[in-house]
Amino acid sequence: MPDENADSQKPSEPKVRTLDPHSLRGLAHPLRIRLLSTLSRHGPATASQLAEQLGESSGATSYHLRQLAAHGFVEDAPEHGKGRERWWRACQDGTQFDEEMIYDPDPATRGAAEVFLAEIVKIHDQELSTWLGAAHTWPMEWRRSSELSDFTLKLTAEQTHELVLKVQDLINSYRDLPASEGTEMVRFHTHAFPVHTK
């Protein structure tokens, strides 16, 4: 007999938007990528709040938020607003990059792909640097639980893809755990790429 509660016990899938050439060109600007990342991770905010967090002018954040909205990445969050304040929220939990766009015949799409990927690498680097600079301010149990490792395996492209999907599934299985005392936001970065041995 099927378990009637089985579906409710499954971890929820994050709402991920797969980028196509049009949406990629709308997102591929360093400030837009950082704005979307900040809203996805920290929740709704105003252009002024985001400007303060990111060290930008509120005019710049307002403009790029409107561009993100035009491409369906962010939307109004009116339940947070007071008076004339305009609050924004992300429309999805994350984005998925289609590697085929690196080989797109349109140079504008290839250029947008390069900007997007370079900014993601920069964000990861900044987050790691921030953690290392502030790690001494965290309790020892968090230091022990953090991870900076790398592994070298001999795999085919298919095996590598299979492993990446398994890692993603494992991480997502922890997504809906109930918050408890001591819960913090934790960032996981994963990178997998081939290297020439000679």
PDB file of C-alpha atoms in Angstrom:
ATOM      1  CA  MET A   1       0.000   0.000   0.000  1.00  0.00           C
ATOM      2  CA  PRO A   2       1.479   3.376  -0.958  1.00  0.00           C
ATOM      3  CA  ASP A   3       2.402   5.732   1.831  1.00  0.00           C
ATOM      4  CA  GLU A   4      -0.014   8.668   1.666  1.00  0.00           C
ATOM      5  CA  ASN A   5       2.556  10.882   3.358  1.00  0.00           C
ATOM      6  CA  ALA A   6       5.396   9.899   1.009  1.00  0.00           C
ATOM      7  CA  ASP A   7       5.095  13.004  -1.146  1.00  0.00           C
ATOM      8  CA  SER A   8       4.997  15.310   1.853  1.00  0.00           C
ATOM      9  CA  GLN A   9       8.129  13.640   3.238  1.00  0.00           C
ATOM     10  CA  LYS A  10      10.158  14.157   0.085  1.00  0.00           C
ATOM     11  CA  PRO A  11      12.499  17.170   0.212  1.00  0.00           C
ATOM     12  CA  SER A  12      11.160  20.040  -1.847  1.00  0.00           C
ATOM     13  CA  GLU A  13      12.979  20.783  -5.066  1.00  0.00           C
ATOM     14  CA  PRO A  14      14.479  24.274  -5.249  1.00  0.00           C
ATOM     15  CA  LYS A  15      12.851  26.512  -7.837  1.00  0.00           C
ATOM     16  CA  VAL A  16      15.623  26.792 -10.415  1.00  0.00           C
ATOM     17  CA  ARG A  17      15.425  28.729 -13.670  1.00  0.00           C
ATOM     18  CA  THR A  18      17.402  27.353 -16.603  1.00  0.00           C
ATOM     19  CA  LEU A  19      18.996  30.226 -18.486  1.00  0.00           C
ATOM     20  CA  ASP A  20      18.491  30.562 -22.220  1.00  0.00           C
ATOM     21  CA  PRO A  21      20.383  33.009 -24.463  1.00  0.00           C
ATOM     22  CA  HIS A  22      17.791  35.779 -23.996  1.00  0.00           C
ATOM     23  CA  SER A  23      17.558  35.535 -20.199  1.00  0.00           C
ATOM     24  CA  LEU A  24      21.337  35.104 -19.916  1.00  0.00           C
ATOM     25  CA  ARG A  25      21.929  38.379 -21.747  1.00  0.00           C
ATOM     26  CA  GLY A  26      19.480  40.041 -19.357  1.00  0.00           C
ATOM     27  CA  LEU A  27      21.342  38.725 -16.322  1.00  0.00           C
ATOM     28  CA  ALA A  28      24.961  38.881 -17.472  1.00  0.00           C
ATOM     29  CA  HIS A  29      26.047  42.062 -15.697  1.00  0.00           C
ATOM     30  CA  PRO A  30      28.191  41.884 -12.533  1.00  0.00           C
ATOM     31  CA  LEU A  31      25.834  44.014 -10.437  1.00  0.00           C
ATOM     32  CA  ARG A  32      22.700  42.189 -11.625  1.00  0.00           C
ATOM     33  CA  ILE A  33      24.236  38.843 -10.750  1.00  0.00           C
ATOM     34  CA  ARG A  34      25.185  40.087  -7.271  1.00  0.00           C
ATOM     35  CA  LEU A  35      21.738  41.637  -6.739  1.00  0.00           C
ATOM     36  CA  LEU A  36      19.983  38.405  -7.668  1.00  0.00           C
ATOM     37  CA  SER A  37      22.365  36.352  -5.522  1.00  0.00           C
ATOM     38  CA  THR A  38      21.777  38.616  -2.514  1.00  0.00           C
ATOM     39  CA  LEU A  39      17.992  38.521  -2.855  1.00  0.00           C
ATOM     40  CA  SER A  40      17.992  34.742  -3.343  1.00  0.00           C
ATOM     41  CA  ARG A  41      20.072  34.169  -0.227  1.00  0.00           C
ATOM     42  CA  HIS A  42      18.846  36.869   2.157  1.00  0.00           C
ATOM     43  CA  GLY A  43      15.281  37.576   1.076  1.00  0.00           C
ATOM     44  CA  PRO A  44      13.436  40.752   0.081  1.00  0.00           C
ATOM     45  CA  ALA A  45      15.132  44.135   0.268  1.00  0.00           C
ATOM     46  CA  THR A  46      14.894  47.662  -1.095  1.00  0.00           C
ATOM     47  CA  ALA A  47      17.228  49.179  -3.661  1.00  0.00           C
ATOM     48  CA  SER A  48      18.736  51.361  -0.923  1.00  0.00           C
ATOM     49  CA  GLN A  49      19.381  48.394   1.373  1.00  0.00           C
ATOM     50  CA  LEU A  50      20.997  46.474  -1.474  1.00  0.00           C
ATOM     51  CA  ALA A  51      23.090  49.496  -2.423  1.00  0.00           C
ATOM     52  CA  GLU A  52      24.436  49.706   1.126  1.00  0.00           C
ATOM     53  CA  GLN A  53      25.200  45.968   1.256  1.00  0.00           C
ATOM     54  CA  LEU A  54      26.953  45.921  -2.114  1.00  0.00           C
ATOM     55  CA  GLY A  55      28.715  49.295  -1.953  1.00  0.00           C
ATOM     56  CA  GLU A  56      26.786  50.723  -4.902  1.00  0.00           C
ATOM     57  CA  SER A  57      24.606  53.784  -5.444  1.00  0.00           C
ATOM     58  CA  SER A  58      20.852  53.349  -4.972  1.00  0.00           C
ATOM     59  CA  GLY A  59      20.398  54.737  -8.498  1.00  0.00           C
ATOM     60  CA  ALA A  60      22.480  51.890  -9.920  1.00  0.00           C
ATOM     61  CA  THR A  61      20.726  49.197  -7.885  1.00  0.00           C
ATOM     62  CA  SER A  62      17.288  50.620  -8.793  1.00  0.00           C
ATOM     63  CA  TYR A  63      18.107  50.593 -12.498  1.00  0.00           C
ATOM     64  CA  HIS A  64      19.488  47.056 -12.509  1.00  0.00           C
ATOM     65  CA  LEU A  65      16.638  45.740 -10.365  1.00  0.00           C
ATOM     66  CA  ARG A  66      14.203  47.055 -12.975  1.00  0.00           C
ATOM     67  CA  GLN A  67      16.216  45.300 -15.691  1.00  0.00           C
ATOM     68  CA  LEU A  68      16.132  42.059 -13.701  1.00  0.00           C
ATOM     69  CA  ALA A  69      12.375  42.452 -13.292  1.00  0.00           C
ATOM     70  CA  ALA A  70      11.961  42.963 -17.035  1.00  0.00           C
ATOM     71  CA  HIS A  71      13.626  39.574 -17.574  1.00  0.00           C
ATOM     72  CA  GLY A  72      11.580  37.839 -14.868  1.00  0.00           C
ATOM     73  CA  PHE A  73      14.357  37.363 -12.284  1.00  0.00           C
ATOM     74  CA  VAL A  74      12.920  39.601  -9.546  1.00  0.00           C
ATOM     75  CA  GLU A  75       9.511  40.983  -8.648  1.00  0.00           C
ATOM     76  CA  ASP A  76       7.856  43.385  -6.242  1.00  0.00           C
ATOM     77  CA  ALA A  77       7.403  42.250  -2.639  1.00  0.00           C
ATOM     78  CA  PRO A  78       4.601  44.681  -1.666  1.00  0.00           C
ATOM     79  CA  GLU A  79       3.869  42.985   1.668  1.00  0.00           C
ATOM     80  CA  HIS A  80       7.193  44.376   2.939  1.00  0.00           C
ATOM     81  CA  GLY A  81       6.693  47.945   1.758  1.00  0.00           C
ATOM     82  CA  LYS A  82       5.880  50.967   3.869  1.00  0.00           C
ATOM     83  CA  GLY A  83       4.744  54.134   2.158  1.00  0.00           C
ATOM     84  CA  ARG A  84       6.727  54.668  -1.030  1.00  0.00           C
ATOM     85  CA  GLU A  85       9.349  52.024  -0.261  1.00  0.00           C
ATOM     86  CA  ARG A  86       9.671  49.475  -3.047  1.00  0.00           C
ATOM     87  CA  TRP A  87      10.793  46.024  -1.937  1.00  0.00           C
ATOM     88  CA  TRP A  88      12.110  43.354  -4.283  1.00  0.00           C
ATOM     89  CA  ARG A  89      12.382  39.584  -4.060  1.00  0.00           C
ATOM     90  CA  ALA A  90      13.893  36.866  -6.246  1.00  0.00           C
ATOM     91  CA  CYS A  91      11.461  34.892  -8.412  1.00  0.00           C
ATOM     92  CA  GLN A  92      13.466  31.663  -8.053  1.00  0.00           C
ATOM     93  CA  ASP A  93      15.904  29.968  -5.685  1.00  0.00           C
ATOM     94  CA  GLY A  94      18.681  29.787  -8.245  1.00  0.00           C
ATOM     95  CA  THR A  95      19.676  29.623 -11.886  1.00  0.00           C
ATOM     96  CA  GLN A  96      21.043  26.802 -14.016  1.00  0.00           C
ATOM     97  CA  PHE A  97      23.562  27.490 -16.749  1.00  0.00           C
ATOM     98  CA  ASP A  98      23.326  25.573 -20.027  1.00  0.00           C
ATOM     99  CA  GLU A  99      26.900  24.747 -21.036  1.00  0.00           C
ATOM    100  CA  GLU A 100      25.895  24.727 -24.706  1.00  0.00           C
ATOM    101  CA  MET A 101      25.785  28.536 -24.600  1.00  0.00           C
ATOM    102  CA  ILE A 102      29.597  28.576 -24.400  1.00  0.00           C
ATOM    103  CA  TYR A 103      29.529  27.234 -27.973  1.00  0.00           C
ATOM    104  CA  ASP A 104      26.630  29.390 -29.208  1.00  0.00           C
ATOM    105  CA  PRO A 105      27.177  30.804 -32.711  1.00  0.00           C
ATOM    106  CA  ASP A 106      26.049  34.251 -31.493  1.00  0.00           C
ATOM    107  CA  PRO A 107      29.080  36.129 -30.087  1.00  0.00           C
ATOM    108  CA  ALA A 108      26.761  38.162 -27.818  1.00  0.00           C
ATOM    109  CA  THR A 109      25.572  34.964 -26.135  1.00  0.00           C
ATOM    110  CA  ARG A 110      29.133  33.640 -25.778  1.00  0.00           C
ATOM    111  CA  GLY A 111      30.206  36.977 -24.299  1.00  0.00           C
ATOM    112  CA  ALA A 112      27.307  36.938 -21.844  1.00  0.00           C
ATOM    113  CA  ALA A 113      28.236  33.379 -20.844  1.00  0.00           C
ATOM    114  CA  GLU A 114      31.810  34.466 -20.120  1.00  0.00           C
ATOM    115  CA  VAL A 115      30.619  37.411 -17.993  1.00  0.00           C
ATOM    116  CA  PHE A 116      28.187  35.222 -16.062  1.00  0.00           C
ATOM    117  CA  LEU A 117      30.684  32.444 -15.309  1.00  0.00           C
ATOM    118  CA  ALA A 118      33.477  34.870 -14.405  1.00  0.00           C
ATOM    119  CA  GLU A 119      31.181  36.638 -11.930  1.00  0.00           C
ATOM    120  CA  ILE A 120      30.119  33.358 -10.308  1.00  0.00           C
ATOM    121  CA  VAL A 121      33.793  32.455  -9.808  1.00  0.00           C
ATOM    122  CA  LYS A 122      34.403  35.909  -8.317  1.00  0.00           C
ATOM    123  CA  ILE A 123      31.465  35.552  -5.914  1.00  0.00           C
ATOM    124  CA  HIS A 124      32.718  32.143  -4.773  1.00  0.00           C
ATOM    125  CA  ASP A 125      36.213  33.547  -4.249  1.00  0.00           C
ATOM    126  CA  GLN A 126      34.868  36.506  -2.252  1.00  0.00           C
ATOM    127  CA  GLU A 127      32.748  34.250  -0.061  1.00  0.00           C
ATOM    128  CA  LEU A 128      35.682  31.968   0.710  1.00  0.00           C
ATOM    129  CA  SER A 129      37.943  34.931   1.452  1.00  0.00           C
ATOM    130  CA  THR A 130      35.314  36.434   3.761  1.00  0.00           C
ATOM    131  CA  TRP A 131      34.973  33.120   5.612  1.00  0.00           C
ATOM    132  CA  LEU A 132      38.729  32.731   6.054  1.00  0.00           C
ATOM    133  CA  GLY A 133      39.049  36.300   7.296  1.00  0.00           C
ATOM    134  CA  ALA A 134      36.245  35.894   9.834  1.00  0.00           C
ATOM    135  CA  ALA A 135      36.624  32.207  10.757  1.00  0.00           C
ATOM    136  CA  HIS A 136      38.285  33.049  14.080  1.00  0.00           C
ATOM    137  CA  THR A 137      35.080  34.809  15.191  1.00  0.00           C
ATOM    138  CA  TRP A 138      33.018  31.604  14.869  1.00  0.00           C
ATOM    139  CA  PRO A 139      32.804  28.861  17.525  1.00  0.00           C
ATOM    140  CA  MET A 140      35.142  25.885  17.104  1.00  0.00           C
ATOM    141  CA  GLU A 141      32.282  23.543  16.127  1.00  0.00           C
ATOM    142  CA  TRP A 142      31.702  25.658  13.019  1.00  0.00           C
ATOM    143  CA  ARG A 143      35.416  25.661  12.220  1.00  0.00           C
ATOM    144  CA  ARG A 144      35.432  21.858  12.451  1.00  0.00           C
ATOM    145  CA  SER A 145      32.314  21.641  10.255  1.00  0.00           C
ATOM    146  CA  SER A 146      33.655  23.861   7.485  1.00  0.00           C
ATOM    147  CA  GLU A 147      35.244  22.295   4.428  1.00  0.00           C
ATOM    148  CA  LEU A 148      38.057  23.308   2.096  1.00  0.00           C
ATOM    149  CA  SER A 149      39.040  20.150   0.236  1.00  0.00           C
ATOM    150  CA  ASP A 150      39.755  19.021  -3.285  1.00  0.00           C
ATOM    151  CA  PHE A 151      39.811  15.591  -4.903  1.00  0.00           C
ATOM    152  CA  THR A 152      41.293  14.190  -8.085  1.00  0.00           C
ATOM    153  CA  LEU A 153      39.510  11.235  -9.721  1.00  0.00           C
ATOM    154  CA  LYS A 154      39.842   9.440 -13.042  1.00  0.00           C
ATOM    155  CA  LEU A 155      36.343   9.520 -14.563  1.00  0.00           C
ATOM    156  CA  THR A 156      34.575   9.727 -17.901  1.00  0.00           C
ATOM    157  CA  ALA A 157      32.409  12.745 -18.698  1.00  0.00           C
ATOM    158  CA  GLU A 158      29.306  10.622 -18.037  1.00  0.00           C
ATOM    159  CA  GLN A 159      30.611   9.432 -14.658  1.00  0.00           C
ATOM    160  CA  THR A 160      31.494  12.984 -13.690  1.00  0.00           C
ATOM    161  CA  HIS A 161      27.997  14.198 -14.578  1.00  0.00           C
ATOM    162  CA  GLU A 162      26.477  11.338 -12.580  1.00  0.00           C
ATOM    163  CA  LEU A 163      28.584  12.233  -9.538  1.00  0.00           C
ATOM    164  CA  VAL A 164      27.654  15.928  -9.800  1.00  0.00           C
ATOM    165  CA  LEU A 165      23.947  15.042  -9.833  1.00  0.00           C
ATOM    166  CA  LYS A 166      24.367  12.739  -6.819  1.00  0.00           C
ATOM    167  CA  VAL A 167      26.122  15.494  -4.858  1.00  0.00           C
ATOM    168  CA  GLN A 168      23.349  17.952  -5.746  1.00  0.00           C
ATOM    169  CA  ASP A 169      20.665  15.460  -4.688  1.00  0.00           C
ATOM    170  CA  LEU A 170      22.413  14.883  -1.366  1.00  0.00           C
ATOM    171  CA  ILE A 171      22.689  18.600  -0.655  1.00  0.00           C
ATOM    172  CA  ASN A 172      19.043  19.179  -1.589  1.00  0.00           C
ATOM    173  CA  SER A 173      17.957  16.373   0.753  1.00  0.00           C
ATOM    174  CA  TYR A 174      19.002  18.654   3.631  1.00  0.00           C
ATOM    175  CA  ARG A 175      17.053  21.651   2.303  1.00  0.00           C
ATOM    176  CA  ASP A 176      13.854  21.179   4.335  1.00  0.00           C
ATOM    177  CA  LEU A 177      15.311  20.192   7.699  1.00  0.00           C
ATOM    178  CA  PRO A 178      13.493  22.056  10.491  1.00  0.00           C
ATOM    179  CA  ALA A 179      15.378  25.024  11.903  1.00  0.00           C
ATOM    180  CA  SER A 180      16.672  24.493  15.410  1.00  0.00           C
ATOM    181  CA  GLU A 181      18.890  26.262  17.894  1.00  0.00           C
ATOM    182  CA  GLY A 182      22.302  26.743  16.338  1.00  0.00           C
ATOM    183  CA  THR A 183      21.022  26.783  12.756  1.00  0.00           C
ATOM    184  CA  GLU A 184      22.956  29.104  10.445  1.00  0.00           C
ATOM    185  CA  MET A 185      22.899  29.725   6.715  1.00  0.00           C
ATOM    186  CA  VAL A 186      25.560  27.468   5.190  1.00  0.00           C
ATOM    187  CA  ARG A 187      27.014  27.908   1.699  1.00  0.00           C
ATOM    188  CA  PHE A 188      28.165  24.930  -0.374  1.00  0.00           C
ATOM    189  CA  HIS A 189      30.306  25.484  -3.465  1.00  0.00           C
ATOM    190  CA  THR A 190      30.913  22.622  -5.863  1.00  0.00           C
ATOM    191  CA  HIS A 191      33.341  22.695  -8.780  1.00  0.00           C
ATOM    192  CA  ALA A 192      34.116  19.817 -11.124  1.00  0.00           C
ATOM    193  CA  PHE A 193      36.322  20.177 -14.191  1.00  0.00           C
ATOM    194  CA  PRO A 194      38.779  18.125 -16.254  1.00  0.00           C
ATOM    195  CA  VAL A 195      42.501  18.907 -16.340  1.00  0.00           C
ATOM    196  CA  HIS A 196      45.206  17.860 -18.784  1.00  0.00           C
ATOM    197  CA  THR A 197      47.798  15.670 -17.085  1.00  0.00           C
ATOM    198  CA  LYS A 198      50.588  16.459 -19.559  1.00  0.00           C
TER     199      LYS A 198
END
